[in-house]
Short mmCIF file of C-alpha atoms in Angstrom, two decimals:
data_model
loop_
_atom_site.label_atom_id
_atom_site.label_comp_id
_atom_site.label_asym_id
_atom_site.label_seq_id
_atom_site.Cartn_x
_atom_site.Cartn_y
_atom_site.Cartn_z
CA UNK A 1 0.00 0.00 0.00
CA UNK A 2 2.50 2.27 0.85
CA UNK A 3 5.53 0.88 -0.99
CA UNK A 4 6.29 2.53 -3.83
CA UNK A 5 6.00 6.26 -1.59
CA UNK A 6 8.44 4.86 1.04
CA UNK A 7 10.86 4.10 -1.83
CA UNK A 8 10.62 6.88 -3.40
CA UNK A 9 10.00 9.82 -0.67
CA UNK A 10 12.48 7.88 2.58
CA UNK A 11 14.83 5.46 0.91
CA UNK A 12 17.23 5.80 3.79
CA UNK A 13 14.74 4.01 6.01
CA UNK A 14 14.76 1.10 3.38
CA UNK A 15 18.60 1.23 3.50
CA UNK A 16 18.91 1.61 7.25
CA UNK A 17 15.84 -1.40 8.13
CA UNK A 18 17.39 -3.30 5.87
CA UNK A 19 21.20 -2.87 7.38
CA UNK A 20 19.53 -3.20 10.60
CA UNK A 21 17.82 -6.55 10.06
CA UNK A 22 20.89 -8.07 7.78
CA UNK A 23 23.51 -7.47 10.41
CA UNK A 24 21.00 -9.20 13.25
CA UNK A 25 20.40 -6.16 14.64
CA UNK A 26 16.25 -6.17 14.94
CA UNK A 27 14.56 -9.68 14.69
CA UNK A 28 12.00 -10.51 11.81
CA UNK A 29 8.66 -9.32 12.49
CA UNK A 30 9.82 -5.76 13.11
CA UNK A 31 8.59 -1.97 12.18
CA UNK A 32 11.25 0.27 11.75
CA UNK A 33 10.15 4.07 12.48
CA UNK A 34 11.55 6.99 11.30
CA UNK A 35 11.78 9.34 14.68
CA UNK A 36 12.91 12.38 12.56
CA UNK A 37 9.94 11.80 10.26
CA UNK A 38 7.59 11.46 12.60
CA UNK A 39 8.77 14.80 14.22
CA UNK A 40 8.83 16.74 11.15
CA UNK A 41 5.26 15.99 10.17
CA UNK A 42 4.23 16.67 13.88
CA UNK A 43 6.02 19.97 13.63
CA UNK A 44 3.88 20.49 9.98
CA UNK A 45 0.65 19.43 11.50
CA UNK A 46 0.89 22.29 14.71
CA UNK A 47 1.89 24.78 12.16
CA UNK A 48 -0.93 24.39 9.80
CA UNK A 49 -3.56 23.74 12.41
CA UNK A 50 -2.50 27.02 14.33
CA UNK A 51 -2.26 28.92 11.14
CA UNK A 52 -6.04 27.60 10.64
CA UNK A 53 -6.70 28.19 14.07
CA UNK A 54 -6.96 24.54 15.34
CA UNK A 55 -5.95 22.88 18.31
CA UNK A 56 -4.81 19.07 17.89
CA UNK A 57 -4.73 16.29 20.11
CA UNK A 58 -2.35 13.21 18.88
CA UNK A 59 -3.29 9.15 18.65
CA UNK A 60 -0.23 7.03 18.86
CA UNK A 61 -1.66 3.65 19.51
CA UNK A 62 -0.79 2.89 15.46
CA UNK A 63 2.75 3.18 16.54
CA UNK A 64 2.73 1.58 19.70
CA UNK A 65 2.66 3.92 22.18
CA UNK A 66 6.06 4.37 21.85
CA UNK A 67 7.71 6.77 24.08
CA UNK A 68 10.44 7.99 22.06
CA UNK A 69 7.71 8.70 18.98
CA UNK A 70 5.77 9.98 21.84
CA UNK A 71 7.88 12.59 23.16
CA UNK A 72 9.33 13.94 19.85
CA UNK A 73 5.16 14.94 18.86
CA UNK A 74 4.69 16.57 22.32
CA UNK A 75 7.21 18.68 20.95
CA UNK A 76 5.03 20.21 18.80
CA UNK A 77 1.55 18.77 19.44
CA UNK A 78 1.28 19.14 23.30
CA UNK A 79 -1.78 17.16 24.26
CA UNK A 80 -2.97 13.56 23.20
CA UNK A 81 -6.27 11.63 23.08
CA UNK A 82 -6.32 8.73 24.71
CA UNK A 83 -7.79 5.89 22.67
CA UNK A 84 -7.93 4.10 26.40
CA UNK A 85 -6.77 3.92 29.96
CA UNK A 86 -3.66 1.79 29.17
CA UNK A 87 -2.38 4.54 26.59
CA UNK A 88 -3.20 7.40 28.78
CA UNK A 89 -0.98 6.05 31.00
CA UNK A 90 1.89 5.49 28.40
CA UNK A 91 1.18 8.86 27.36
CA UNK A 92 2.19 10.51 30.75
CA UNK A 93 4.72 8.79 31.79
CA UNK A 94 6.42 9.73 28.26
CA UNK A 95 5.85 13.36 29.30
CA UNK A 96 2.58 14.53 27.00
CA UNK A 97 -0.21 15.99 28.31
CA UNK A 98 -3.58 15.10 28.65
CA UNK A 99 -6.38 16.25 25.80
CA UNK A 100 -9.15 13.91 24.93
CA UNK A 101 -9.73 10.52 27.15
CA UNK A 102 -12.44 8.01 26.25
CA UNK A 103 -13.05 8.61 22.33
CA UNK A 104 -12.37 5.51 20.96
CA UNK A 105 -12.48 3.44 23.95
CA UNK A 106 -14.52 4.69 27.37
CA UNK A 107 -12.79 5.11 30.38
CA UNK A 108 -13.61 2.17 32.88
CA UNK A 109 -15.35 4.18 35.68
CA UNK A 110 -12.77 2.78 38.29
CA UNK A 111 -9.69 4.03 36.34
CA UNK A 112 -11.17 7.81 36.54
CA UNK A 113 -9.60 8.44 40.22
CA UNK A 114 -6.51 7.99 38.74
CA UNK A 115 -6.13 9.65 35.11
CA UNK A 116 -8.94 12.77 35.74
CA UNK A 117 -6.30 14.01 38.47
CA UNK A 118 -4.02 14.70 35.28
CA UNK A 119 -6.88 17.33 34.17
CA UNK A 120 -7.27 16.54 30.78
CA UNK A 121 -8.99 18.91 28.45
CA UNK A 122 -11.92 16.99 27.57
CA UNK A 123 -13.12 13.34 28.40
CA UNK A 124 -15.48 11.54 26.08
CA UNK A 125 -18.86 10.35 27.09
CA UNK A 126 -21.10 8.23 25.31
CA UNK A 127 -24.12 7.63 27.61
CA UNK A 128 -25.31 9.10 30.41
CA UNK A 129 -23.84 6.07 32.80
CA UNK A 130 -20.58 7.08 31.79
CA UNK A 131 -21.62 10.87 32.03
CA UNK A 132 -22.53 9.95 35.99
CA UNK A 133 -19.22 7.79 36.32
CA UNK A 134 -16.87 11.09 35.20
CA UNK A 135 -19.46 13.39 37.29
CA UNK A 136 -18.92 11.31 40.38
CA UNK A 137 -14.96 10.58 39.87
CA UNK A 138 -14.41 14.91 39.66
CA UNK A 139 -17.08 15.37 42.49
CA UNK A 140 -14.80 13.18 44.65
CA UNK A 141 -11.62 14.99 43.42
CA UNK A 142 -12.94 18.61 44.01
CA UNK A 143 -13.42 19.96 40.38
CA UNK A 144 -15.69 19.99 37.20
CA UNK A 145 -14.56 17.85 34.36
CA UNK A 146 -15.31 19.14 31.02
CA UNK A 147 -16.89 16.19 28.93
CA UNK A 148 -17.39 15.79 25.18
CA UNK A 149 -20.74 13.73 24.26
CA UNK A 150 -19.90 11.45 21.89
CA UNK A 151 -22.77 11.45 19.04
CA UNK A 152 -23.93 7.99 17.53
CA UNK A 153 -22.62 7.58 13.72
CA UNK A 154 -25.13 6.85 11.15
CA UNK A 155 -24.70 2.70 10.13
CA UNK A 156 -22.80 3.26 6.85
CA UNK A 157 -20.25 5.11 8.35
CA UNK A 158 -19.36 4.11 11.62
CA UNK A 159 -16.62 0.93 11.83
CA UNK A 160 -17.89 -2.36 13.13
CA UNK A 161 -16.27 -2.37 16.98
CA UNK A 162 -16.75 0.73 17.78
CA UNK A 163 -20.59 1.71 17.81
CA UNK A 164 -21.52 3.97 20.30
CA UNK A 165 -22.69 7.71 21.19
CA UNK A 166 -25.85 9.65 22.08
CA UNK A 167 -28.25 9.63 19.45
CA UNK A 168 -29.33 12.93 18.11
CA UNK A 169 -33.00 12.28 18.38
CA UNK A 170 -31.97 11.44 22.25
CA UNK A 171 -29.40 14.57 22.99
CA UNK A 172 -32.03 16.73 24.47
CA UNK A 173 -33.07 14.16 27.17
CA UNK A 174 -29.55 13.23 27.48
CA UNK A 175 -28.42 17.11 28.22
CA UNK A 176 -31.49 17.89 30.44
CA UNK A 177 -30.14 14.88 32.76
CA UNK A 178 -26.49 15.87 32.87
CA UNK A 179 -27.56 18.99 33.56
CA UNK A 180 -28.13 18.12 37.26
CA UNK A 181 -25.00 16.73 37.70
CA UNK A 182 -22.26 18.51 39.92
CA UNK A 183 -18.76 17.24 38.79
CA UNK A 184 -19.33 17.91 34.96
CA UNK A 185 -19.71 19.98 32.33
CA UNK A 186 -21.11 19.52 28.51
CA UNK A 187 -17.61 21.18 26.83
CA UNK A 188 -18.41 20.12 23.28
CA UNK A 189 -19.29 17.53 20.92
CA UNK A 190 -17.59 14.79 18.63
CA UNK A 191 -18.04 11.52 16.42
CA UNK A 192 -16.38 9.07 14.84
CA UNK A 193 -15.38 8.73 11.99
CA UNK A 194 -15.94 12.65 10.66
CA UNK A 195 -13.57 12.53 7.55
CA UNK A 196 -13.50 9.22 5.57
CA UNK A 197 -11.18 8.62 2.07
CA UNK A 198 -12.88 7.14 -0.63
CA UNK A 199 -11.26 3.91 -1.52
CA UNK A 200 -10.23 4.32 -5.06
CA UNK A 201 -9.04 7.79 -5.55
CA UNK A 202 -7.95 8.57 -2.24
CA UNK A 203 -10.06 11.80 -1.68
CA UNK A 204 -11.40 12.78 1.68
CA UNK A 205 -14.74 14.26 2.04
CA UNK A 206 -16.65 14.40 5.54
CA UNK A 207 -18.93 11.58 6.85
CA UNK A 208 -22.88 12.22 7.72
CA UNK A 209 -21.28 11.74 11.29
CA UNK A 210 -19.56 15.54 10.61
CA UNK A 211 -23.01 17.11 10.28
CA UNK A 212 -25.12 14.92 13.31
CA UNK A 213 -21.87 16.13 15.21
CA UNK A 214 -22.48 19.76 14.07
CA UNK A 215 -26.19 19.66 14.65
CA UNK A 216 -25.86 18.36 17.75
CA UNK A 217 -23.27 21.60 18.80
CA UNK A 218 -26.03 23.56 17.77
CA UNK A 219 -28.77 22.04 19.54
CA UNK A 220 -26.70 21.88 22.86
CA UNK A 221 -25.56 25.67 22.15
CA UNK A 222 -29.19 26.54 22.31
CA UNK A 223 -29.47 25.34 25.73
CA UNK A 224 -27.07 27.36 27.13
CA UNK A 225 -23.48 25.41 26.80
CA UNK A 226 -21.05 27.74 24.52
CA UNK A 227 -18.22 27.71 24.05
CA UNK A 228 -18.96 24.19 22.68
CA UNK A 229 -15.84 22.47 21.46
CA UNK A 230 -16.53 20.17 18.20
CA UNK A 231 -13.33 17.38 17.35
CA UNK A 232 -13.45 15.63 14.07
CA UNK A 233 -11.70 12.88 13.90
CA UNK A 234 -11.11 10.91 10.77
CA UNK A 235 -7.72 11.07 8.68
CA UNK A 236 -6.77 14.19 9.92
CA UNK A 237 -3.88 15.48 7.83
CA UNK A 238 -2.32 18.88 6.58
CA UNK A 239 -4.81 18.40 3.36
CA UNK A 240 -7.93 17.41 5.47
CA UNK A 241 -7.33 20.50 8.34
CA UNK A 242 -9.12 23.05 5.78
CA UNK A 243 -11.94 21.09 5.54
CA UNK A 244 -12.61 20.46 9.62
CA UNK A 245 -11.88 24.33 9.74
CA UNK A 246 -14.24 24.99 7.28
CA UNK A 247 -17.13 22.88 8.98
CA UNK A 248 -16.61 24.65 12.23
CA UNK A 249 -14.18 22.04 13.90
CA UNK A 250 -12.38 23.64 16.87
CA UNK A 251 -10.15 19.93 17.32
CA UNK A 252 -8.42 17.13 15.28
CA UNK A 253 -6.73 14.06 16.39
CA UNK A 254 -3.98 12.98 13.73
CA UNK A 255 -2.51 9.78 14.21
CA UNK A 256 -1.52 7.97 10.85
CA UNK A 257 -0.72 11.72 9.44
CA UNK A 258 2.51 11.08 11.92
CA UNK A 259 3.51 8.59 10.01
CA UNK A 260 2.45 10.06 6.57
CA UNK A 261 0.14 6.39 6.47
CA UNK A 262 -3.49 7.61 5.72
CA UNK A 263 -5.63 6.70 2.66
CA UNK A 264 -5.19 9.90 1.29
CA UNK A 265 -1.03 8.97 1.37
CA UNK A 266 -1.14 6.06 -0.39
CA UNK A 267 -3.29 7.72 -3.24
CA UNK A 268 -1.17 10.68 -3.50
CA UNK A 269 2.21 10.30 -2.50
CA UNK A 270 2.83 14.39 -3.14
CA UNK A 271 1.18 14.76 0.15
CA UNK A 272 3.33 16.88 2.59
CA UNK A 273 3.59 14.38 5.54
CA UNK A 274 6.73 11.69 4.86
CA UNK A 275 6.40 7.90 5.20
CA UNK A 276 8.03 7.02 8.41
CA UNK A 277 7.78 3.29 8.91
CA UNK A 278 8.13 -0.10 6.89
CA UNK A 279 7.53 -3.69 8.52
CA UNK A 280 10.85 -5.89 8.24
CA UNK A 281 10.37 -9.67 8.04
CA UNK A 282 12.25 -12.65 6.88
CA UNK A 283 11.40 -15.83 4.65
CA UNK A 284 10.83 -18.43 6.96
CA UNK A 285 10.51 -21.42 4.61
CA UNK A 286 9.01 -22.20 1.02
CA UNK A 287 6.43 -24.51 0.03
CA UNK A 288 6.86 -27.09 -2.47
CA UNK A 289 5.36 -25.28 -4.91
CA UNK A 290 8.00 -22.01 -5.02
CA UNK A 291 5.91 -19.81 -2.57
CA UNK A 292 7.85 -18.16 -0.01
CA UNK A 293 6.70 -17.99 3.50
CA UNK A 294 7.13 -14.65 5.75
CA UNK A 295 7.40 -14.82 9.48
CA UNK A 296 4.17 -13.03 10.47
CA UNK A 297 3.48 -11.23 13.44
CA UNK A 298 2.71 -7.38 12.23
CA UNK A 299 0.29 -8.17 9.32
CA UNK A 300 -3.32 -5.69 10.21
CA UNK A 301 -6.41 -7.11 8.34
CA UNK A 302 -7.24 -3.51 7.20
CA UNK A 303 -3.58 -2.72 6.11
CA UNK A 304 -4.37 -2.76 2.20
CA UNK A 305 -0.70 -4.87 1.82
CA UNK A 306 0.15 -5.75 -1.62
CA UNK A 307 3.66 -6.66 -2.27
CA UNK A 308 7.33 -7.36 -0.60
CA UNK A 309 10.61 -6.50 -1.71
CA UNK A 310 13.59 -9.06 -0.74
CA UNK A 311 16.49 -6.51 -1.45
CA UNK A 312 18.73 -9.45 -1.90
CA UNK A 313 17.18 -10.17 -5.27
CA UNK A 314 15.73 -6.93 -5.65
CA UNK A 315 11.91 -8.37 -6.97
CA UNK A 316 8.91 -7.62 -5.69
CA UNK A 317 6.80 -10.37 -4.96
CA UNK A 318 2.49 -10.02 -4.41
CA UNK A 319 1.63 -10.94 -0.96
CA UNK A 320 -1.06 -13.21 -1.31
CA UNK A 321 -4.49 -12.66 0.84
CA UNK A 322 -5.03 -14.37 3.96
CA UNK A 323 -8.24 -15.78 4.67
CA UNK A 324 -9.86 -13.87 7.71
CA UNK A 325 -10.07 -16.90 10.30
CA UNK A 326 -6.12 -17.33 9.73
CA UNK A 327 -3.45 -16.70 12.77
CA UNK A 328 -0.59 -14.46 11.65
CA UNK A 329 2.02 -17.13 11.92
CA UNK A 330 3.23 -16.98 8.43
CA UNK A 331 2.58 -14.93 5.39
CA UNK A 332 2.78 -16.67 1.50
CA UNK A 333 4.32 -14.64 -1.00
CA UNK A 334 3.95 -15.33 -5.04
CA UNK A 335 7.05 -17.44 -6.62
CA UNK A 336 9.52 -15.62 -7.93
CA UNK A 337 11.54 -16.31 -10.99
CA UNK A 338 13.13 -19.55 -10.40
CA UNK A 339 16.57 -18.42 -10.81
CA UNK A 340 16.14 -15.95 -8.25
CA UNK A 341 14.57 -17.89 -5.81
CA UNK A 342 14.50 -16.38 -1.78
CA UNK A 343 16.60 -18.34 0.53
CA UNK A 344 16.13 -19.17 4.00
CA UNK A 345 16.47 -16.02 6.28
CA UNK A 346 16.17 -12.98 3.29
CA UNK A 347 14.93 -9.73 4.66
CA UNK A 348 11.75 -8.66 3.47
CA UNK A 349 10.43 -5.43 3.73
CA UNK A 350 7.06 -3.75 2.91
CA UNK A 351 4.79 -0.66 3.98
CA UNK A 352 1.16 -0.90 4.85
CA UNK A 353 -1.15 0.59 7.32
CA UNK A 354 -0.89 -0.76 10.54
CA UNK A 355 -2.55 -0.37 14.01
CA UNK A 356 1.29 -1.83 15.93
CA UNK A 357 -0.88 -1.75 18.91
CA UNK A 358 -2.87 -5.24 18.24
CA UNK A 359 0.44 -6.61 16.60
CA UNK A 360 3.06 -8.68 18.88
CA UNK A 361 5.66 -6.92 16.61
CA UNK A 362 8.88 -5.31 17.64
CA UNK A 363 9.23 -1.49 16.91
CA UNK A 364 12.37 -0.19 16.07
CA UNK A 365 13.20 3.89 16.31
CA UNK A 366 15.34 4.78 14.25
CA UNK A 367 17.20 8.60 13.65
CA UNK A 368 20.07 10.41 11.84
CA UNK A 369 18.95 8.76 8.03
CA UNK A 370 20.07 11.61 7.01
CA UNK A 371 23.62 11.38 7.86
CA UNK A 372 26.51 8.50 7.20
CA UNK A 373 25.28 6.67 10.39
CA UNK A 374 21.65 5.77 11.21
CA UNK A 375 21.15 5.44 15.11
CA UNK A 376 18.89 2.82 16.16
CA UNK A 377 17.23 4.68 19.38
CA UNK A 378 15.95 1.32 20.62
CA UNK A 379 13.72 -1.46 20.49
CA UNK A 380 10.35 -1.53 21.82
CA UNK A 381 7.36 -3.82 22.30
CA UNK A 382 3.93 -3.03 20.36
CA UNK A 383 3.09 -1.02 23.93
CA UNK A 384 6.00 0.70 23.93
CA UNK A 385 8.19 -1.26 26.69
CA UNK A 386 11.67 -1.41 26.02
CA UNK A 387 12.92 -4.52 24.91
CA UNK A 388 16.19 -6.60 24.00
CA UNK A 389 17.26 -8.32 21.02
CA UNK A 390 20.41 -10.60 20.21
CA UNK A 391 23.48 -8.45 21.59
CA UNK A 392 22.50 -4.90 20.19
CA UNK A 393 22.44 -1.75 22.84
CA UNK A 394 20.30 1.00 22.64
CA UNK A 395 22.19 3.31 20.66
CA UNK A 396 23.88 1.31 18.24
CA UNK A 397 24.69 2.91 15.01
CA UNK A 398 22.70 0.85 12.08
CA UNK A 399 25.31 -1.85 10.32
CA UNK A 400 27.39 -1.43 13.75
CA UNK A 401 29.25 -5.00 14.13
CA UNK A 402 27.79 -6.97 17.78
CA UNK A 403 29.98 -5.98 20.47
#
């Protein structure tokens, strides 16, 4: 999916995973992330959403959580959203502050003692149990906690897993009863997802969820509760900010812009944000028949993959589909020309979208592609716990030999 922009827009992260995987220094099953990357399109993002008047709040569950990623965004993009408790915590101990809790995921009510304390900007309701839970949690602490109510998504364009929200047709009773509540305050309004991609060309254009969320700003504004924040979430980007400003978004919440990994990237690879990550793998064995096998691991059922590239032999081979009852133990490749054929151990790498949060992959951080020597950071679980591999230290220079 996102191959041929990787190649052509960040060959030095080709170069450097591929170094990096050859001389044993990052096991198969491994995405390699370009830290400098990742920084410069957070430092993009702030400066086009504050020249559009924006405020942002960053996702980083699609690369793990990782702290190093982490802290070089907070650099630029302050705040987060949460997508759950686990990653809020992640989040703060890496140094970011708090935005949006509870959008994708709602807070358990018995993990609200401990993250409301860290006074984040919003937290995201999406029925008026929850809206009792956060009312009762800041009653207890001694303060109001602004709330966002989450607005149900019309069928078509909400994502299977994650239904949820006040209905419009119900946000009037809803408001009237948190109304009465001490500990809480209606701050604004979102939904999920606000900006979708169309499939074939790439092109983003907002959801019916963008206007139930902005109708339902404007019915809560006419009870009284202004300033009303609205976030928009959905493929947020520098070419998608425009269009949440010009629908009266106040908030977005970019997470595969980091990595330069949205729809709208893999359609149009002129977009500003850089790719910033491949998946490394190895061939594991090959079947009778010629077709390789990858050591699996990282593979996402939404990730759109499409091909491999051994470097050894330099082809690019299809990566077959996978039915969707498999386990990601292995992944088949297409033969190759015979007289190429991969051998046991050949690096693989390829670039598709990825949430590294449900993978068991490693993630490397990489920096410095731009000069002679490529640091690898360190190595990191798919929650963003440090991890060893082999003999390499943190801070090895790619293509280093093992101490």
């Amino acid at each position: 999916m996102f191959l041929n922009s990787v190649l052509a827009r960040n060959p030095a992260l080709v170069d450097a995973a591929v170094e990096l995987h050859g001389g044993g220094a990052i096991p198969p099953d491994t995405y390699v992330v370009d830290l400098d990357a990742v920084e410069a399109n957070a430092a993009l993002l702030a400066a086009e959403a504050g020249r559009l008047g924006l405020g942002l709040w960053f996702v980083v569950k699609q690369v793990g959580r990782n702290p190093e990623l982490i802290r070089a965004i907070a650099r630029h993009i302050p705040r987060y959203a949460a997508i759950d408790a686990p990653e809020a915590d992640a989040l703060h101990a890496a140094g970011a502050r708090a935005g949006n809790l509870g959008h994708l995921v709602q807070i358990p009510r018995r993990a609200l003692p401990a993250l409301l304390p860290r006074r984040p900007e919003a937290v995201t309701v999406y029925d008026l149990d929850n809206a009792r839970a956060v009312a009762d949690a800041a009653r207890e602490l001694g303060f109001v906690q602004d709330v966002l109510v989450r607005i149900a998504g019309t069928e078509d364009a909400t994502f299977p897993g994650q239904e949820g929200g006040v209905p419009l047709a119900g946000l009037e009773a809803f408001a009237a009863a948190v109304e009465h509540l001490d500990g809480l305050r209606i701050a604004g309004v979102t939904a999920f997802p606000c900006v979708r991609c169309d499939l074939s060309s790439g092109t983003p254009a907002p959801t019916p969820n963008l206007q139930l969320a902005l109708e339902a700003r404007t019915l809560l504004s006419a009870r009284g509760h202004h300033p009303l924040k609205l976030s928009a979430p959905g493929v947020t980007c520098a070419a998608t900010l425009p269009l949440l400003a010009a629908h009266g978004a106040t908030h977005g919440e970019p997470g595969h812009a980091l990595t330069g990994t949205t729809p709208l990237h893999a359609a149009d690879p002129h977009q500003p944000e850089r790719p910033a990550y491949v998946y490394v793998t190895e061939v594991a064995h090959t079947l009778a028949d010629g077709r390789p096998a990858l050591f699996g691991g990282g593979f996402y059922p939404r990730g759109g993959v499409e091909s491999a590239l051994l470097p050894r032999t330099g082809e690019r081979l299809t990566v077959l589909d996978a039915p969707p009852g498999h386990i990601d133990y292995y992944r088949l490749l297409a033969p190759g020309r015979a007289a190429s054929r991969p051998r046991l151990g050949d690096t693989a790498v390829l670039a598709f979208r990825t949430q590294m949060f449900v993978t068991r992959s490693t993630v490397a951080v990489v920096a410095d592609l731009s000069r002679a020597a490529p640091r690898l950071v360190g190595l990191y679980d798919s929650y963003g716990r440090r991890v060893a591999y082999g003999r390499q230290s943190p801070g090895r220079r790619a293509g280093d030999p093992d101490p």
